[in-house]
Tab-separated table of C-alpha atoms in Angstrom:
chain	number	residue	atom	x	y	z
L	734	MET	CA	64.022	22.921	59.376
L	735	GLU	CA	62.451	19.503	59.538
L	736	LEU	CA	63.914	16.938	57.176
L	737	ILE	CA	61.323	15.404	54.892
L	738	VAL	CA	62.347	12.091	53.356
L	739	VAL	CA	60.615	11.272	50.096
L	740	ALA	CA	59.719	7.845	48.786
L	741	ASN	CA	62.140	6.202	46.368
L	742	GLU	CA	65.095	7.578	48.284
L	743	ILE	CA	67.951	5.759	49.993
L	744	VAL	CA	68.882	7.190	53.383
L	745	VAL	CA	72.310	6.519	54.865
L	746	GLY	CA	73.680	7.565	58.229
L	747	ALA	CA	77.084	9.257	57.985
L	748	ASP	CA	79.238	10.011	61.007
L	749	ASP	CA	82.847	11.120	61.275
L	750	ALA	CA	84.002	7.518	60.718
L	751	TRP	CA	81.969	7.009	57.548
L	752	ARG	CA	84.990	6.040	55.456
L	753	ARG	CA	85.543	2.980	57.653
L	754	SER	CA	81.948	1.973	58.251
L	755	GLY	CA	81.047	0.671	54.778
L	756	ALA	CA	77.519	2.089	54.936
L	757	VAL	CA	78.071	5.011	52.550
L	758	ASP	CA	79.799	2.750	50.032
L	759	TRP	CA	76.940	0.235	50.110
L	760	ALA	CA	74.266	2.920	49.828
L	761	LEU	CA	76.128	4.657	46.999
L	762	HIS	CA	76.573	1.391	45.124
L	763	GLU	CA	72.845	0.690	45.435
L	764	ALA	CA	71.805	4.223	44.475
L	765	LEU	CA	73.950	4.072	41.346
L	766	LEU	CA	72.482	0.721	40.372
L	767	ARG	CA	68.905	1.864	40.956
L	768	ARG	CA	69.475	5.428	39.676
L	769	MET	CA	67.742	6.490	42.867
L	770	PRO	CA	68.345	9.643	44.959
L	771	LEU	CA	70.688	9.229	47.913
L	772	ARG	CA	70.362	11.220	51.133
L	773	ALA	CA	73.265	11.291	53.566
L	774	VAL	CA	72.227	12.276	57.072
L	775	HIS	CA	74.650	13.353	59.786
L	776	ILE	CA	73.014	13.518	63.204
L	777	VAL	CA	74.528	15.546	66.012
L	778	ASP	CA	73.806	13.923	69.351
L	779	GLU	CA	71.458	16.208	71.237
L	780	ARG	CA	73.658	15.844	74.314
L	781	ARG	CA	76.407	17.775	72.556
L	782	ARG	CA	76.507	21.500	73.124
L	783	HIS	CA	78.182	24.065	70.952
L	784	ALA	CA	79.369	27.237	72.608
L	785	ASP	CA	79.086	29.218	69.402
L	786	VAL	CA	75.948	27.742	67.855
L	787	ALA	CA	73.452	26.336	70.347
L	788	PRO	CA	70.639	24.093	69.083
L	789	VAL	CA	67.151	25.512	69.416
L	790	LYS	CA	63.791	23.798	69.617
L	791	ILE	CA	60.923	25.061	67.436
L	792	ASP	CA	57.548	23.318	67.518
L	793	GLY	CA	59.165	20.300	69.126
L	794	GLU	CA	61.890	20.005	66.469
L	795	VAL	CA	65.532	20.449	67.513
L	796	ILE	CA	67.344	22.500	64.885
L	797	ILE	CA	70.929	23.636	64.429
L	798	PRO	CA	70.850	27.246	63.256
L	799	ASP	CA	73.134	28.326	60.434
L	800	PRO	CA	76.006	28.181	60.234
L	801	VAL	CA	76.348	24.437	60.827
L	802	PRO	CA	79.336	23.684	63.085
L	803	ALA	CA	82.416	23.197	60.944
L	804	GLY	CA	83.192	19.653	62.068
L	805	ASP	CA	79.683	18.400	61.323
L	806	GLN	CA	79.510	20.139	57.975
L	807	ARG	CA	82.884	18.713	57.025
L	808	VAL	CA	81.504	15.168	57.288
L	809	LEU	CA	78.839	15.867	54.683
L	810	ASP	CA	81.224	17.881	52.498
L	811	GLU	CA	83.493	14.833	52.388
L	812	VAL	CA	80.576	12.557	51.530
L	813	SER	CA	79.424	14.964	48.808
L	814	SER	CA	82.884	15.003	47.222
L	815	TYR	CA	83.094	11.219	47.420
L	816	VAL	CA	79.719	10.740	45.746
L	817	ALA	CA	80.465	13.356	43.077
L	818	ALA	CA	83.682	11.537	42.193
L	819	ALA	CA	81.689	8.335	41.677
L	820	ASP	CA	78.932	9.970	39.624
L	821	PRO	CA	78.410	13.751	39.490
L	822	GLU	CA	74.899	13.204	38.087
L	823	LEU	CA	73.621	11.237	41.064
L	824	ASP	CA	70.968	13.105	43.018
L	825	LEU	CA	72.494	13.555	46.489
L	826	GLY	CA	70.953	15.357	49.437
L	827	THR	CA	72.795	16.040	52.698
L	828	ASP	CA	71.382	17.092	56.046
L	829	VAL	CA	72.658	17.800	59.539
L	830	LEU	CA	70.096	17.074	62.264
L	831	VAL	CA	70.131	17.138	66.045
L	832	GLY	CA	68.763	14.353	68.195
L	833	ALA	CA	69.464	10.831	69.311
L	834	PRO	CA	71.097	9.370	66.153
L	835	ASN	CA	69.501	5.943	66.562
L	836	ARG	CA	65.983	7.284	67.007
L	837	ARG	CA	66.232	9.883	64.264
L	838	LEU	CA	67.412	7.320	61.710
L	839	ALA	CA	64.695	4.879	62.766
L	840	GLU	CA	62.131	7.651	62.282
L	841	LEU	CA	63.498	8.582	58.851
L	842	SER	CA	63.289	4.950	57.747
L	843	ALA	CA	59.481	5.158	57.812
L	844	GLU	CA	59.472	7.009	54.483
L	845	ALA	CA	62.736	5.862	52.906
L	846	GLU	CA	62.940	3.187	50.240
L	847	LEU	CA	66.011	1.818	52.015
L	848	THR	CA	67.818	2.816	55.187
L	849	VAL	CA	71.521	1.995	55.509
L	850	VAL	CA	73.618	2.061	58.675
L	851	GLY	CA	77.121	0.928	59.483
L	852	ARG	CA	78.035	-1.694	62.044
L	853	ARG	CA	81.015	-0.992	64.228
L	854	GLY	CA	81.956	-3.191	67.114
L	855	ALA	CA	84.485	-2.567	69.836
L	856	GLY	CA	88.121	-3.584	70.093
L	857	GLY	CA	89.068	-7.145	69.259
L	858	PHE	CA	85.433	-8.207	69.304
L	859	ALA	CA	84.430	-5.904	66.447
L	860	ARG	CA	83.193	-8.818	64.368
L	861	LEU	CA	80.823	-9.944	67.086
L	862	LEU	CA	79.311	-6.713	68.307
L	863	LEU	CA	76.707	-4.341	66.973
L	864	GLY	CA	77.014	-0.685	67.767
L	865	SER	CA	74.134	0.711	69.773
L	866	MET	CA	73.020	2.908	66.874
L	867	SER	CA	72.931	0.206	64.208
L	868	GLU	CA	71.308	-2.235	66.617
L	869	TYR	CA	68.524	0.197	67.468
L	870	VAL	CA	67.782	1.101	63.841
L	871	ALA	CA	67.790	-2.560	62.802
L	872	TYR	CA	65.342	-3.401	65.566
L	873	HIS	CA	63.060	-0.369	65.431
L	874	GLY	CA	63.293	0.765	61.813
L	875	HIS	CA	60.657	0.544	59.106
L	876	GLY	CA	60.849	-1.247	55.776
L	877	PRO	CA	64.269	-2.596	54.744
L	878	VAL	CA	67.185	-1.620	56.991
L	879	VAL	CA	70.608	-2.692	55.741
L	880	VAL	CA	73.378	-3.080	58.317
L	881	VAL	CA	76.821	-2.962	56.703
L	882	PRO	CA	79.884	-4.264	58.553
L	883	ALA	CA	82.964	-2.083	58.835
L	884	GLY	CA	85.298	-2.313	55.885
L	885	TRP	CA	82.710	-3.657	53.453
L	886	GLN	CA	83.803	-3.553	49.823
L	887	ALA	CA	81.772	-4.410	46.767
L	888	GLY	CA	82.676	-7.818	45.408
L	889	ALA	CA	82.271	-9.311	41.990
L	890	GLY	CA	78.912	-8.741	40.382
L	891	GLY	CA	76.400	-11.548	40.471
L	892	ALA	CA	77.325	-12.956	43.894
L	893	PRO	CA	74.376	-14.807	45.463
L	894	ILE	CA	71.777	-13.315	47.771
L	895	VAL	CA	70.571	-15.436	50.696
L	896	VAL	CA	67.167	-15.105	52.351
L	897	GLY	CA	65.993	-16.901	55.454
L	898	VAL	CA	62.505	-18.450	55.487
L	899	ASP	CA	60.868	-19.070	58.855
L	900	ALA	CA	57.906	-21.428	59.092
L	901	HIS	CA	56.557	-19.569	62.129
L	902	GLU	CA	56.932	-15.979	60.979
L	903	GLN	CA	55.641	-13.801	58.179
L	904	ASN	CA	58.116	-13.905	55.309
L	905	ASP	CA	56.350	-11.721	52.747
L	906	GLY	CA	58.437	-8.567	53.089
L	907	ALA	CA	61.806	-10.310	53.310
L	908	LEU	CA	61.070	-12.611	50.380
L	909	ALA	CA	59.750	-9.832	48.159
L	910	PHE	CA	62.819	-7.719	48.920
L	911	ALA	CA	65.204	-10.620	48.328
L	912	PHE	CA	63.660	-11.438	44.949
L	913	GLU	CA	63.747	-7.779	43.919
L	914	MET	CA	67.410	-7.478	44.907
L	915	ALA	CA	68.326	-10.693	43.091
L	916	ASP	CA	66.535	-9.477	39.961
L	917	LEU	CA	68.138	-6.038	40.147
L	918	HIS	CA	71.637	-7.391	40.755
L	919	HIS	CA	71.294	-10.274	38.273
L	920	ALA	CA	72.204	-12.590	41.122
L	921	PRO	CA	71.056	-16.085	42.078
L	922	LEU	CA	68.849	-16.332	45.155
L	923	ARG	CA	69.298	-18.953	47.855
L	924	MET	CA	66.233	-19.558	49.990
L	925	VAL	CA	67.282	-21.152	53.277
L	926	HIS	CA	65.042	-22.874	55.765
L	927	ALA	CA	66.479	-24.546	58.846
L	928	TRP	CA	64.502	-27.226	60.607
L	929	ASP	CA	65.148	-29.639	63.407
L	930	VAL	CA	63.503	-32.597	65.075
L	931	ALA	CA	62.494	-32.296	68.707
L	932	ALA	CA	65.024	-33.148	71.391
L	933	ARG	CA	66.009	-36.791	71.080
L	934	ASP	CA	65.548	-37.544	74.771
L	935	THR	CA	61.823	-36.841	74.424
L	936	LEU	CA	61.291	-39.143	71.459
L	937	ASP	CA	61.201	-42.787	70.640
L	938	VAL	CA	64.610	-43.195	69.005
L	939	ALA	CA	63.185	-45.624	66.483
L	940	ALA	CA	60.721	-42.972	65.303
L	941	ILE	CA	63.316	-40.248	64.664
L	942	PRO	CA	64.132	-41.209	61.030
L	943	ASP	CA	60.443	-41.095	60.091
L	944	LEU	CA	59.986	-37.779	61.871
L	945	ARG	CA	63.044	-36.324	60.190
L	946	GLU	CA	61.759	-37.365	56.778
L	947	HIS	CA	58.346	-35.883	57.566
L	948	GLN	CA	59.772	-32.534	58.713
L	949	GLN	CA	62.085	-32.327	55.746
L	950	ARG	CA	59.166	-32.902	53.403
L	951	LEU	CA	57.143	-30.171	55.138
L	952	ALA	CA	60.109	-27.796	54.911
L	953	GLY	CA	60.446	-28.429	51.194
L	954	GLU	CA	56.745	-27.820	50.669
L	955	LEU	CA	57.026	-24.546	52.573
L	956	LEU	CA	59.818	-23.256	50.338
L	957	ASP	CA	57.961	-24.300	47.193
L	958	ALA	CA	54.772	-22.569	48.355
L	959	VAL	CA	56.357	-19.241	49.272
L	960	ALA	CA	58.642	-19.168	46.221
L	961	GLU	CA	56.054	-19.901	43.548
L	962	PRO	CA	54.260	-16.519	43.297
L	963	LEU	CA	57.510	-14.552	43.473
L	964	GLN	CA	59.188	-16.786	40.919
L	965	HIS	CA	56.375	-15.944	38.490
L	966	LYS	CA	56.925	-12.234	39.169
L	967	HIS	CA	60.694	-12.538	38.729
L	968	PRO	CA	61.133	-15.292	36.123
L	969	ASP	CA	64.774	-14.430	35.454
L	970	VAL	CA	65.874	-15.046	39.038
L	971	GLN	CA	67.652	-18.351	39.510
L	972	VAL	CA	66.346	-19.808	42.766
L	973	GLU	CA	68.056	-22.429	44.878
L	974	ARG	CA	66.120	-23.970	47.756
L	975	THR	CA	68.284	-25.065	50.674
L	976	LEU	CA	67.028	-27.186	53.578
L	977	ILE	CA	69.327	-27.537	56.560
L	978	GLU	CA	68.770	-29.551	59.689
L	979	GLY	CA	70.111	-27.431	62.496
L	980	HIS	CA	69.970	-24.055	64.187
L	981	PRO	CA	68.712	-21.219	61.937
L	982	VAL	CA	71.504	-18.782	62.829
L	983	GLU	CA	74.236	-21.272	61.999
L	984	ALA	CA	72.415	-22.358	58.846
L	985	LEU	CA	72.051	-18.812	57.545
L	986	LEU	CA	75.591	-17.748	58.381
L	987	ASP	CA	77.159	-20.904	56.938
L	988	THR	CA	75.152	-20.558	53.738
L	989	ALA	CA	75.894	-16.857	53.404
L	990	GLU	CA	79.626	-17.089	54.007
L	991	SER	CA	80.493	-20.220	52.066
L	992	PRO	CA	80.664	-19.408	49.229
L	993	ALA	CA	80.713	-15.616	49.372
L	994	THR	CA	77.353	-13.880	49.381
L	995	GLN	CA	76.647	-10.212	48.740
L	996	LEU	CA	73.613	-9.845	51.007
L	997	LEU	CA	71.786	-11.811	53.686
L	998	VAL	CA	68.059	-10.993	54.023
L	999	ILE	CA	66.003	-11.769	57.116
L	1000	GLY	CA	62.535	-10.826	58.256
L	1001	GLY	CA	62.043	-8.119	60.847
L	1002	ARG	CA	59.217	-7.008	63.050
L	1003	HIS	CA	55.779	-7.462	61.547
L	1004	HIS	CA	53.625	-7.066	64.636
L	1005	ARG	CA	51.615	-3.940	65.209
L	1006	ALA	CA	53.216	-3.465	68.614
L	1007	THR	CA	56.277	-1.423	67.715
L	1008	THR	CA	57.936	-2.138	71.032
L	1009	LEU	CA	58.494	-5.791	70.167
L	1010	MET	CA	62.108	-6.681	69.457
L	1011	LEU	CA	63.534	-8.916	66.806
L	1012	GLY	CA	63.757	-12.609	67.533
L	1013	SER	CA	66.861	-14.486	68.576
L	1014	VAL	CA	67.601	-15.579	65.004
L	1015	ALA	CA	67.733	-12.020	63.677
L	1016	ARG	CA	69.788	-10.908	66.647
L	1017	GLY	CA	72.262	-13.752	66.203
L	1018	VAL	CA	72.649	-13.092	62.478
L	1019	LEU	CA	73.177	-9.362	62.978
L	1020	HIS	CA	75.829	-9.855	65.630
L	1021	HIS	CA	77.873	-12.422	63.727
L	1022	ALA	CA	77.481	-11.762	59.988
L	1023	THR	CA	80.526	-10.510	58.109
L	1024	ILE	CA	78.460	-9.384	55.113
L	1025	PRO	CA	75.677	-6.791	54.800
L	1026	VAL	CA	72.398	-7.898	56.357
L	1027	ALA	CA	68.985	-6.565	55.324
L	1028	VAL	CA	66.363	-6.661	58.078
L	1029	VAL	CA	63.024	-6.221	56.322
L	1030	HIS	CA	60.214	-4.980	58.527
L	1031	GLU	CA	56.662	-5.295	57.302
L	1032	ARG	CA	55.352	-1.798	56.677
L	1033	THR	CA	52.087	-0.963	58.427
């Protein structure tokens, strides 16, 4: 039957490599902290065919009839046992669906409180590559989508959360999520804004110091303006405002990885046209981050 995701539920994609992906661990850790239901979803690629149990389509929905193929059911049985060992009282739902895994998870994210996917690269470049599934969900998902790198392990409590602030984009969703996470995790929040002067060969060299000072002042005013209402809403969150002259991707990654950070938050798509992709900054962060990254899309 059709899977219905309810609000206030964390959805995590679980495949046969879930123990190595880090996504289930991150989602479980967050569900325990929030005391929120967790739903583990295993999606069988619609291109697969089972000789014994063939998928059927009813009213446009592809369904695997009972019994669920043993290999696919085993994935969710393992996840269920893992979650029960952590907390037998946690509300866990498990579902096997058929379809394109990337599209199904992106669709499910529309109703989920959080959607969590793992990031697995390829070969020696695993640190630098997104898998096609995690990339698609990060780009086309709804609300907060957390991409967790392979091998992620929970660190010490209270590690900082970093959020990027872009002067040219809408930051509301990402900032609200970052403040909520910092409050929930009792963690300090670092707001990072990267700025740069125009190319030096197009400017009067003598004017560059004045321009740099002007842009830095504007950047500081931006951070103050966007932080003020959220600081009132979350008075216990310790906020650090960081201005960096340079490329946004490098600024965010350097800030997030030195010292250690538990989560990097960036804004996602906020345009009504759902076909628009994320910008180059989000893409660069997702491909190179070694910590979980939350891409927060504005809900429409």
